[in-house]
mmCIF file of C-alpha atoms and ligand atoms in Angstrom:
data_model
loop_
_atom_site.group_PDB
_atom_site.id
_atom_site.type_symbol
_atom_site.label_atom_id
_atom_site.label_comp_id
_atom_site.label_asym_id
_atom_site.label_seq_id
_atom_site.Cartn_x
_atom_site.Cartn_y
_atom_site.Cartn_z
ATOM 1 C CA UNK A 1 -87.883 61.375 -134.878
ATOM 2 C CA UNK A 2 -86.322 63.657 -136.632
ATOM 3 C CA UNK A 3 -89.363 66.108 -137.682
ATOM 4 C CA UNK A 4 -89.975 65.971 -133.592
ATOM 5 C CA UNK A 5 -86.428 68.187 -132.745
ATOM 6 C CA UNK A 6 -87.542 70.399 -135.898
ATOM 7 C CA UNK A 7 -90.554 71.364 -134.088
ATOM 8 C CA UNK A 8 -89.271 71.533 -130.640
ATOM 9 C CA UNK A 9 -86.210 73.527 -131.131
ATOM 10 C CA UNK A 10 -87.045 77.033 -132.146
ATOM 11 C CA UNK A 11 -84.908 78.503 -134.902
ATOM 12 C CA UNK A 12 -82.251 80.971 -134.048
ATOM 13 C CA UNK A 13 -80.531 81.426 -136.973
ATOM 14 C CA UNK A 14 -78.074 83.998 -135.358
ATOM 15 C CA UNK A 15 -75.605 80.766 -133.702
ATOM 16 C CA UNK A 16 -75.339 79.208 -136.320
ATOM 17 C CA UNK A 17 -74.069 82.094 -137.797
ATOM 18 C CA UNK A 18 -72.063 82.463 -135.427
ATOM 19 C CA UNK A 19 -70.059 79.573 -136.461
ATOM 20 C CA UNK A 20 -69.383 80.814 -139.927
ATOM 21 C CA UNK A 21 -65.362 80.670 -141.101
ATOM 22 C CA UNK A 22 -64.739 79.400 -137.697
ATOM 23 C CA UNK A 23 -62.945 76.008 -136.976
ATOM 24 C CA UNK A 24 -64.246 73.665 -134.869
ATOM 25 C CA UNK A 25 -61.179 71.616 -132.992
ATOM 26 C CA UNK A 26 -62.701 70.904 -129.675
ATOM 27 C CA UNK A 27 -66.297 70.099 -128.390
ATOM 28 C CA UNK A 28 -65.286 72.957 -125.535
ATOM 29 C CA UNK A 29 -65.867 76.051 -128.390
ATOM 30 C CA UNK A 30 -69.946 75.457 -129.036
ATOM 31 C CA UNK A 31 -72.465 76.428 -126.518
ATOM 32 C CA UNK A 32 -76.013 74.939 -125.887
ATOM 33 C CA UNK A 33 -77.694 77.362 -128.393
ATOM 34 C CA UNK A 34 -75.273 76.794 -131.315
ATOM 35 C CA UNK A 35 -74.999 73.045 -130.652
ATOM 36 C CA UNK A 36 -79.071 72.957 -131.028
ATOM 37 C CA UNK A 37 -79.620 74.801 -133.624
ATOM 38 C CA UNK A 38 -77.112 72.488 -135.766
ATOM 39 C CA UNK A 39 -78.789 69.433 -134.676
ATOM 40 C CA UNK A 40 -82.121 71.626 -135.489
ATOM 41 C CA UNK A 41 -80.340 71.875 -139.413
ATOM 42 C CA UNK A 42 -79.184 68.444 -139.377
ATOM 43 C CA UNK A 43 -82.246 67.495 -138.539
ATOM 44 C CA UNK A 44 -83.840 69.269 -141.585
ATOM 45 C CA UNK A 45 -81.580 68.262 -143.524
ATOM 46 C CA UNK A 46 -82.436 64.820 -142.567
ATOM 47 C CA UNK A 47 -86.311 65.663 -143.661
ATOM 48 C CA UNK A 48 -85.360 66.392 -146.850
ATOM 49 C CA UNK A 49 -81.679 67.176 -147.796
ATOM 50 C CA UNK A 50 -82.673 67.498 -151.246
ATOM 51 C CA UNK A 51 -83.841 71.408 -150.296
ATOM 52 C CA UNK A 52 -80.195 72.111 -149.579
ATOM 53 C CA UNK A 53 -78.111 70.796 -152.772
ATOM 54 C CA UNK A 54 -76.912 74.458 -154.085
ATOM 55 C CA UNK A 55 -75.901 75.590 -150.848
ATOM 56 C CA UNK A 56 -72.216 75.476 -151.123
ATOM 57 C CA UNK A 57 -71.780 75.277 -154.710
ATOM 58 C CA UNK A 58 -68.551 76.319 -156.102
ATOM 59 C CA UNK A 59 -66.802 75.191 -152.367
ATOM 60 C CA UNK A 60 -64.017 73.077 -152.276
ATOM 61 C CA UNK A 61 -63.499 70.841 -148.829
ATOM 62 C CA UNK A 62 -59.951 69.273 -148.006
ATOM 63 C CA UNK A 63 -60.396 65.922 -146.851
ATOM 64 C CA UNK A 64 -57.150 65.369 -145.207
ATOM 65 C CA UNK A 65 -57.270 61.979 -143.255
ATOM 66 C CA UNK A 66 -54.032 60.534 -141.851
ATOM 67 C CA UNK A 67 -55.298 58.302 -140.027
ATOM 68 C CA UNK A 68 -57.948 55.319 -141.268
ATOM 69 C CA UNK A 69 -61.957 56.027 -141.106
ATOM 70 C CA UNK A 70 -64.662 54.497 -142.840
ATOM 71 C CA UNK A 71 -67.800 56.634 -141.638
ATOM 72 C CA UNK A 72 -65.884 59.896 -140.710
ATOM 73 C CA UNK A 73 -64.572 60.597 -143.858
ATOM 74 C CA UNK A 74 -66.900 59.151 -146.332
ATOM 75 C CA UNK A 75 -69.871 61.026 -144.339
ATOM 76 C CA UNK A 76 -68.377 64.146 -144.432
ATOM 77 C CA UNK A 77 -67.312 63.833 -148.401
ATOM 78 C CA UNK A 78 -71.315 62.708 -148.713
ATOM 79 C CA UNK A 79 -72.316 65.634 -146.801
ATOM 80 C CA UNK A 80 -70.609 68.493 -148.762
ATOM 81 C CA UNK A 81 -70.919 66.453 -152.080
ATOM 82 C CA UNK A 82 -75.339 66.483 -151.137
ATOM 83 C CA UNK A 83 -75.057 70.721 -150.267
ATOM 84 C CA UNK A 84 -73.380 71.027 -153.899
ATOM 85 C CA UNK A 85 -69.806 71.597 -153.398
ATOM 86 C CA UNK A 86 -66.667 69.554 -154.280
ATOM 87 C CA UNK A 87 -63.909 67.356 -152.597
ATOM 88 C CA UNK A 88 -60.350 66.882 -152.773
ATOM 89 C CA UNK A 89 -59.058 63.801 -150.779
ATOM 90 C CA UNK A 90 -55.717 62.785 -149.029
ATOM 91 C CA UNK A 91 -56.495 59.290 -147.789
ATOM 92 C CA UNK A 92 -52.923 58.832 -147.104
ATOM 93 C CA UNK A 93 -50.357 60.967 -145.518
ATOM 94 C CA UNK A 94 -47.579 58.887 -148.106
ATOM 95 C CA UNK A 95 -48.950 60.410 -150.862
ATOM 96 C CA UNK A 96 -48.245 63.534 -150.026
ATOM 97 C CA UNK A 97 -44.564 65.432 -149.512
ATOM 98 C CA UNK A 98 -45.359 65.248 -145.491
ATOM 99 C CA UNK A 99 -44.155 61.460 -145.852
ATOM 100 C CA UNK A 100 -41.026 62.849 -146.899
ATOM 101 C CA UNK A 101 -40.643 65.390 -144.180
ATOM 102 C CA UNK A 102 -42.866 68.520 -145.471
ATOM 103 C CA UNK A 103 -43.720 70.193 -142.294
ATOM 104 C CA UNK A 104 -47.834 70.555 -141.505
ATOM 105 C CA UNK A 105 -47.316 74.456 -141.358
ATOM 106 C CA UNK A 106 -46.270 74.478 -145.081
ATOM 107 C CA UNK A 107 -49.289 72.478 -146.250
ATOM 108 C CA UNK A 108 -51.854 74.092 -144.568
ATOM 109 C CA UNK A 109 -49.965 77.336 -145.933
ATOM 110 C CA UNK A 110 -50.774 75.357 -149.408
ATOM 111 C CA UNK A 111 -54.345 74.193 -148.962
ATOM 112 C CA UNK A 112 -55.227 76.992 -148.190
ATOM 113 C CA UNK A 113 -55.170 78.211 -151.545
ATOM 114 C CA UNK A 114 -57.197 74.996 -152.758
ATOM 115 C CA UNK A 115 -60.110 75.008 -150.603
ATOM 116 C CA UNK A 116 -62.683 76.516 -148.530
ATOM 117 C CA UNK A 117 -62.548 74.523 -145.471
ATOM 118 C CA UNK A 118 -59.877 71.141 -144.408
ATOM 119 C CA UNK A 119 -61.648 68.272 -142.298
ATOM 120 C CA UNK A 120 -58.639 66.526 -140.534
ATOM 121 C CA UNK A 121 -57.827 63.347 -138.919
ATOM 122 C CA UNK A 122 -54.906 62.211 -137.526
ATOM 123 C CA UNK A 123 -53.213 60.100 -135.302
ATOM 124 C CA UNK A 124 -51.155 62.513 -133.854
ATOM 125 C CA UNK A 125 -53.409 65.121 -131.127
ATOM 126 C CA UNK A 126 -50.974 68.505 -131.886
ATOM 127 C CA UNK A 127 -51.940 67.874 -135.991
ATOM 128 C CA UNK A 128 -55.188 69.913 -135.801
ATOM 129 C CA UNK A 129 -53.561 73.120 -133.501
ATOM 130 C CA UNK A 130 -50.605 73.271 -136.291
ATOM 131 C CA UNK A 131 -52.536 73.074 -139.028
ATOM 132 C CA UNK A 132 -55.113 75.780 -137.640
ATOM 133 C CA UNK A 133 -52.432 78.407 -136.597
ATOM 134 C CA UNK A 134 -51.375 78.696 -140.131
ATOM 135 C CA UNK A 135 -54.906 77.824 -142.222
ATOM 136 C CA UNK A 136 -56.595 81.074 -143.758
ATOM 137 C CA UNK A 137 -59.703 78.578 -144.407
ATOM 138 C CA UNK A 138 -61.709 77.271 -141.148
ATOM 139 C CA UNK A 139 -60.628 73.584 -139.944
ATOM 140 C CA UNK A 140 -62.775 71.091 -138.193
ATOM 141 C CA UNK A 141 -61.143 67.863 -136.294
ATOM 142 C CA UNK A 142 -62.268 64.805 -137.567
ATOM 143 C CA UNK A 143 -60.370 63.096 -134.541
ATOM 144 C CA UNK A 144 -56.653 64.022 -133.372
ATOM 145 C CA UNK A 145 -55.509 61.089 -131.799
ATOM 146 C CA UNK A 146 -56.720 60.182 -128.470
ATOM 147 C CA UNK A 147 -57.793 63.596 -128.064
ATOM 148 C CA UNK A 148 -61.116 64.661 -129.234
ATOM 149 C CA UNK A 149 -63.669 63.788 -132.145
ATOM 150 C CA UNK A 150 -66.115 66.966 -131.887
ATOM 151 C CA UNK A 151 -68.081 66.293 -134.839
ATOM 152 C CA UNK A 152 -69.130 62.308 -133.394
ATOM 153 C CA UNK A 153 -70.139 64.061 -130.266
ATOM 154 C CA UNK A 154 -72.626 65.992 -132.201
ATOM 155 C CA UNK A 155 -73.797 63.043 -133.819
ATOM 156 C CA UNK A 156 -74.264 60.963 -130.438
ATOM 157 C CA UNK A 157 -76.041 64.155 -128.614
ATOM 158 C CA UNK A 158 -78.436 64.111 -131.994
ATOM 159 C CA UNK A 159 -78.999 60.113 -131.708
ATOM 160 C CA UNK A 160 -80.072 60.610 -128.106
ATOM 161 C CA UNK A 161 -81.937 63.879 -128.893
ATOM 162 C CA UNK A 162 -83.850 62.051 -131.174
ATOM 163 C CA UNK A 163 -84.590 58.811 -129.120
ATOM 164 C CA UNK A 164 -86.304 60.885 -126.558
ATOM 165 C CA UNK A 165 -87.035 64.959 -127.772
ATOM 166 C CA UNK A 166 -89.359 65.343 -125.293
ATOM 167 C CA UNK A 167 -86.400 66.137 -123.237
ATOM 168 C CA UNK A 168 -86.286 69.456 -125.024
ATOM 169 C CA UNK A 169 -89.294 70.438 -123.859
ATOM 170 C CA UNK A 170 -88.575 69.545 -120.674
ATOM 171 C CA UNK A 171 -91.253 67.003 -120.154
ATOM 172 C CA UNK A 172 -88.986 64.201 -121.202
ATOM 173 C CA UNK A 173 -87.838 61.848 -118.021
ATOM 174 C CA UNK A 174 -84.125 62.415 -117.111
ATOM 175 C CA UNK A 175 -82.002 59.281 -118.201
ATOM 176 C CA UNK A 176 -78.946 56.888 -116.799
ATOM 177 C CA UNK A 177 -76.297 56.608 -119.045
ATOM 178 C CA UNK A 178 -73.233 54.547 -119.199
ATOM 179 C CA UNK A 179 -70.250 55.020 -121.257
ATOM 180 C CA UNK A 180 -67.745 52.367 -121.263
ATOM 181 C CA UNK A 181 -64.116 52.705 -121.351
ATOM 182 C CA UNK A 182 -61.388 55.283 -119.932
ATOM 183 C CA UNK A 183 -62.674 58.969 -121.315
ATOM 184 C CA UNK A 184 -58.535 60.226 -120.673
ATOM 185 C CA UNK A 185 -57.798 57.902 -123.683
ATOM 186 C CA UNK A 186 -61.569 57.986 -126.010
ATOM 187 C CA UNK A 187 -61.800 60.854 -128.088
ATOM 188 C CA UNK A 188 -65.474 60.411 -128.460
ATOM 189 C CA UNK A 189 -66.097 59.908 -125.539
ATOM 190 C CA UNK A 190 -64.426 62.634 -124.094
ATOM 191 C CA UNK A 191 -66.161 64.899 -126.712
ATOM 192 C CA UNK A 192 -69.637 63.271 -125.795
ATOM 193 C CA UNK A 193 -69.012 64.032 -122.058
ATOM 194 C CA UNK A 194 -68.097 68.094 -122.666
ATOM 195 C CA UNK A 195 -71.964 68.362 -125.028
ATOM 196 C CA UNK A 196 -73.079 66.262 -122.202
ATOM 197 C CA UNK A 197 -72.151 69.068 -119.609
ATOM 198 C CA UNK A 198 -73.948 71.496 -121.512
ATOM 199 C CA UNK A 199 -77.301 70.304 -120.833
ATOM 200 C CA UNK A 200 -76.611 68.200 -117.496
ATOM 201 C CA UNK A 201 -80.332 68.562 -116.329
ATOM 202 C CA UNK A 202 -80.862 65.385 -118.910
ATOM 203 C CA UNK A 203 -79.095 62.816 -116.779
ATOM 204 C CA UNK A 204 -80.287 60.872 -113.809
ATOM 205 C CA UNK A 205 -76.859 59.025 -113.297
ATOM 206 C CA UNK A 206 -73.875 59.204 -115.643
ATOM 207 C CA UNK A 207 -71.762 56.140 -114.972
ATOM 208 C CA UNK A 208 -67.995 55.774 -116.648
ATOM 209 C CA UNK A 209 -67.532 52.095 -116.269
ATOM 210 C CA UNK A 210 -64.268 51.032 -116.644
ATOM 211 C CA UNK A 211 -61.210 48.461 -115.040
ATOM 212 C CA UNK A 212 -60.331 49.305 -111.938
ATOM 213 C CA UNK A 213 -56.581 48.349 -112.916
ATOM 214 C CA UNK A 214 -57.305 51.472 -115.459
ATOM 215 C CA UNK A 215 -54.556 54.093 -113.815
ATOM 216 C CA UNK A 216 -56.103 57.417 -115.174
ATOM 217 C CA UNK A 217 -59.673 57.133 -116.434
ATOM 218 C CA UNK A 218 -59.864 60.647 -116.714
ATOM 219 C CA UNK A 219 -57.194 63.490 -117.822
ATOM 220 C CA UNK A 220 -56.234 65.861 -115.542
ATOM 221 C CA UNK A 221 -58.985 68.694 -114.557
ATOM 222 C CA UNK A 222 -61.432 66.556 -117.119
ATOM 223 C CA UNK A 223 -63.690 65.167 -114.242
ATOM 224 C CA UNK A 224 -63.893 68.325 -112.153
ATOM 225 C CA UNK A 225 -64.968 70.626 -115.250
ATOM 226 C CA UNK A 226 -67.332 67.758 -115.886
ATOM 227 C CA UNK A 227 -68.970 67.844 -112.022
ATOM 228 C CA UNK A 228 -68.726 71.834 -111.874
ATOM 229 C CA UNK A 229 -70.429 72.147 -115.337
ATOM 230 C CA UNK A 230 -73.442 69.526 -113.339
ATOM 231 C CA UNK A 231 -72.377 66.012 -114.365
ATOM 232 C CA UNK A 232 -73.219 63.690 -111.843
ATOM 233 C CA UNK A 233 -70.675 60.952 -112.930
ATOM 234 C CA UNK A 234 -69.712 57.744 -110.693
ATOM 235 C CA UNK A 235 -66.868 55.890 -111.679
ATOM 236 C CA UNK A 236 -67.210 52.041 -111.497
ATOM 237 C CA UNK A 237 -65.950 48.850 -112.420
ATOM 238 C CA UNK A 238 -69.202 47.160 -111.541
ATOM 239 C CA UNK A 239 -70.592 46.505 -115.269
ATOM 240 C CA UNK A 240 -72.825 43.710 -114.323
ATOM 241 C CA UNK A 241 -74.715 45.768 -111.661
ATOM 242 C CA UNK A 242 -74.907 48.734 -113.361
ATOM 243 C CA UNK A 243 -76.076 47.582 -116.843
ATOM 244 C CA UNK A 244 -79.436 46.547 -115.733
ATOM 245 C CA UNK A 245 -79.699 50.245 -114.486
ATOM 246 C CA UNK A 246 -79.212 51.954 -117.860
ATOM 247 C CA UNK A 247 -81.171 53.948 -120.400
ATOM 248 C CA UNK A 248 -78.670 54.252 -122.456
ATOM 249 C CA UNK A 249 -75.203 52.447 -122.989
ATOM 250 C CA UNK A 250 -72.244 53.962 -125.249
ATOM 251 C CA UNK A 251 -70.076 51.867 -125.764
ATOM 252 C CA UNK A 252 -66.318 52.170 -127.580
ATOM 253 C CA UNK A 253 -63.827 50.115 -129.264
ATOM 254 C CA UNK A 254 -62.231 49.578 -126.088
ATOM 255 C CA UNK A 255 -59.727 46.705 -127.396
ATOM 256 C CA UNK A 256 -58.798 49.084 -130.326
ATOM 257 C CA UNK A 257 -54.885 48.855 -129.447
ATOM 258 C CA UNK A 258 -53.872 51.544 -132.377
ATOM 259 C CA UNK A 259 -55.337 54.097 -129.999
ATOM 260 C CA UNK A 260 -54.129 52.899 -127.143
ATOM 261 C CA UNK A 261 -57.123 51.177 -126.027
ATOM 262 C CA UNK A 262 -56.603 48.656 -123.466
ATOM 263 C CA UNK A 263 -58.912 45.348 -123.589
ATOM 264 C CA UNK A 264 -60.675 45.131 -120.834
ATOM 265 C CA UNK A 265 -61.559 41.662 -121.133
ATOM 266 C CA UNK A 266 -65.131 39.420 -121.183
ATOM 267 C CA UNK A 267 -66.601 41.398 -118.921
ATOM 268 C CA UNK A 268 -66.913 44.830 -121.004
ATOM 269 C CA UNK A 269 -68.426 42.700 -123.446
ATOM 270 C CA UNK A 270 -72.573 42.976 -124.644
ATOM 271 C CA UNK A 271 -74.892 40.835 -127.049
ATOM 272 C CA UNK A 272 -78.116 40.000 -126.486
ATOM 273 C CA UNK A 273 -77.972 37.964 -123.226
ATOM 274 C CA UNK A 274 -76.312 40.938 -120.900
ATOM 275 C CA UNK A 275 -79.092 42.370 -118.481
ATOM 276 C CA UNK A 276 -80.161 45.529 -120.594
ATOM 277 C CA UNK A 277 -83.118 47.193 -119.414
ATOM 278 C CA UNK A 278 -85.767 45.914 -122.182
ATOM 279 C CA UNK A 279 -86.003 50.054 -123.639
ATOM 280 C CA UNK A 280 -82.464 50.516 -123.107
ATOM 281 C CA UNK A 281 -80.622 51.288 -126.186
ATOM 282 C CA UNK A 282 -77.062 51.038 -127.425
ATOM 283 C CA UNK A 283 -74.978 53.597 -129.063
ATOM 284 C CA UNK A 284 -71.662 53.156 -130.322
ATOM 285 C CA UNK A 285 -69.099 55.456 -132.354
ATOM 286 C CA UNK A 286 -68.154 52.486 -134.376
ATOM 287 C CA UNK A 287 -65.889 50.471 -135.792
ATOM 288 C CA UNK A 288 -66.864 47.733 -133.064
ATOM 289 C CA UNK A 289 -63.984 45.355 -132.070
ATOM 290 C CA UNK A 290 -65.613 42.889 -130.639
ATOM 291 C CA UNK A 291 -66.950 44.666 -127.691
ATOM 292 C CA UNK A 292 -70.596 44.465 -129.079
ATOM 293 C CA UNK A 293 -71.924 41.479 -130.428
ATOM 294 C CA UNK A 294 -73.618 41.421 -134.046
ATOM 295 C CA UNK A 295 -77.043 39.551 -132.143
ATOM 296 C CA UNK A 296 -77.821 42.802 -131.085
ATOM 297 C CA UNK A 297 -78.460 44.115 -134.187
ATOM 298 C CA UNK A 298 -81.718 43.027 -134.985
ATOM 299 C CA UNK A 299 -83.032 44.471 -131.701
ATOM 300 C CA UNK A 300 -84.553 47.404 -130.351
ATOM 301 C CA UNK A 301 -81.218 48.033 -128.603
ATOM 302 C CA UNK A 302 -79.369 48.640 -131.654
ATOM 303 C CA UNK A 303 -79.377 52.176 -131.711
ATOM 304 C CA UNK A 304 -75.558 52.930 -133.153
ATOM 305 C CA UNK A 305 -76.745 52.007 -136.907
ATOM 306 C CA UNK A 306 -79.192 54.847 -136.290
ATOM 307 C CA UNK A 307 -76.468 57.413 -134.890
ATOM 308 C CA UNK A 308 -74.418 56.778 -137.441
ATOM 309 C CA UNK A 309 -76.746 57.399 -139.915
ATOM 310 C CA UNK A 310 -76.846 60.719 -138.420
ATOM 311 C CA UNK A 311 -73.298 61.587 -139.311
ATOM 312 C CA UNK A 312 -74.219 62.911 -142.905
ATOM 313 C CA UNK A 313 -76.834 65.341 -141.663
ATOM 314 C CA UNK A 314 -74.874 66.481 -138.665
ATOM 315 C CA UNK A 315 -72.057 67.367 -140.891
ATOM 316 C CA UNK A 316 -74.019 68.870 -143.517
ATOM 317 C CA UNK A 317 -75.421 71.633 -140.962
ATOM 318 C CA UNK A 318 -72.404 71.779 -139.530
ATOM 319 C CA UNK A 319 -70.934 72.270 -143.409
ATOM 320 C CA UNK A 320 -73.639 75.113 -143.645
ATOM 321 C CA UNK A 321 -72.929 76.740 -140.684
ATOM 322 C CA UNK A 322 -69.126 77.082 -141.253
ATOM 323 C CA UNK A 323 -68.432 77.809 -144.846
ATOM 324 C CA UNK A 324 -71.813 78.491 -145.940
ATOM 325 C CA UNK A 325 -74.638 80.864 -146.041
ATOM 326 C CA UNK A 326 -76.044 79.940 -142.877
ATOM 327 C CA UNK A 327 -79.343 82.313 -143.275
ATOM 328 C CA UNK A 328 -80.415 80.765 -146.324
ATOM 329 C CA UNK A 329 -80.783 77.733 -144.789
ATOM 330 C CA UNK A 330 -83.549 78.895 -141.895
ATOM 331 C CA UNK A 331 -86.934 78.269 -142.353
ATOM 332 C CA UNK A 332 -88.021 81.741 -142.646
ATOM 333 C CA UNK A 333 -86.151 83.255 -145.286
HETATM 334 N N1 CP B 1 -66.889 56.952 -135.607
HETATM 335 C C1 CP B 1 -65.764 57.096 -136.337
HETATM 336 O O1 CP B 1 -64.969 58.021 -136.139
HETATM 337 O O2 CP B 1 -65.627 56.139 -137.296
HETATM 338 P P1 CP B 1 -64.423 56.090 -138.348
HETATM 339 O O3 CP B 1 -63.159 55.823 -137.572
HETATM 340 O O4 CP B 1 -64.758 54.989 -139.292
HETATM 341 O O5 CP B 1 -64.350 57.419 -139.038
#
């Protein structure tokens, strides 16, 4: 799967160096180029990562995360720790002087002097702007609140990039896809849908299924950039008959209530008895909440083990492109 996107994207080394010592807080700042030439790197880096241990020796990332992860934060310590370089954690805002009242400016004034590049999560969506206005080292958003989680959207556009790269080419058939849940108040979702308006020619349908009790599914201006941009999206509360119309189905923790998540109820719910099309496959950002039943995992639905997998090698390239040596890492040098 993933030696198919190495051979179908050609190399242009020049965006992804593009991207070097910037930071990367919103989905909105990379392009179509730059965003496949990463997955092109991530993708080689899935081949073999063992070709790329040196490349940021001697770099130091900041993991700051404020707010709890499991895969965010351990992928991207496992990505920089496989190119070579080191890590310095904060896995807790306490332990730092910010839990008694240190301002953000002042610490990224600090880190600054520690490290190469910060990865940041936290709860609150301003964290990430404050940070970067006073950071001499690039920053990349590892999810600010409800906001936006660039570097998952990567990491879902690679899953589905490699589930069917013949869209690449252009001989692939376009696809339905359905993401569940309000995108206004899903970071990764509303990171997935800006990539997704960069190549909008993939998509039969897009459907945003959600309650129809839900107030504002989408923020203000979000759904007309999407539809100008080519995003054909419908908005529906109609999961039952739409499901069985699906390629693909991304799903989120829709009952997580620490972001503000509202539970939808039973019907937002799929295991192994909903009516999926018998391809269809399942994403999912993860942590699952009860939203997605565990049957499915030993089907060909389950493709969310598979994206997430993909988180390492997505933030490696990424990792090479920012604070690296992005040249030595294209095939013809
Ligand atoms: N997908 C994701 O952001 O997972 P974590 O919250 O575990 O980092």
């Amino acid at each position: 799967m993933a030696k198919a996107l190495v051979e179908t994207i050609p190399e242009r080394g020049r965006y992804l160096e593009s991207l070097t010592g910037k930071s990367l807080i919103s989905s909105s700042q990379l392009n179509r180029d730059g965003i496949l030439q990463l997955l092109r790197l991530a993708a080689r880096c899935e081949l073999d990562n063992r070709k790329f241990s040196c490349h940021l020796n001697n770099k130091i990332l900041i993991s700051a995360f404020f707010e709890s992860s499991t895969r965010t934060r351990l992928s991207f310590e496992s990505a920089w720790l496989r190119l070579g370089g080191c890590t310095v954690s904060i896995t807790d805002k306490g332990t730092t002087r910010i839990g008694v009242g240190e301002s953000l400016r002042d610490v990224a004034e600090m880190v600054s002097n520690y490290g190469d590049c910060v990865v940041l999560r936290d709860s609150c969506e301003d964290s990430v702007k404050i940070m970067s206005n006073n950071l001499s080292i690039p920053i990349i958003n590892a999810g600010n609140g409800i906001d936006e989680h660039p570097t998952q959207s990567l990491i879902d556009l690679y899953a589905l990039l490699k589930w069917n790269p013949n869209l690449l080419s252009g001989k692939g058939r376009k696809f339905s896809i359905g993401l569940i849940g309000a995108p206004a108040r899903m970071r990764a979702a509303r990171s997935l849908l800006i990539l997704m308006s960069c190549f909008p020619e993939f998509f039969s349908e897009v459907f945003v299924l959600c309650d129809e009790e839900e107030q504002e599914p989408f923020r203000q201006a979000q759904l007309s950039m999407l539809q100008e941009k080519g995003l054909k999206i419908r908005l529906t509360d109609k999961v039952g008959d739409i499901l069985p119309r699906l390629d693909v189905v991304y799903m989120n923790a829709i009952s997580l209530k620490t972001m503000g998540h509202r539970d939808f109820g039973s019907g937002y719910f799929i295991d192994n008895n909903s009516p999926l099309k018998k391809q269809a496959i399942v994403l999912h950002p993860l942590p699952r909440m009860g939203e997605l039943d565990s049957d499915l995992d030993d089907t060909s639905h389950n493709w969310y083990f598979i994206q997430a997998k993909g988180g390492v090698y997505v933030r490696m390239a990424l990792a090479m492109a920012i604070c690296g040596r992005p040249g030595e890492a294209l095939d013809i040098i």
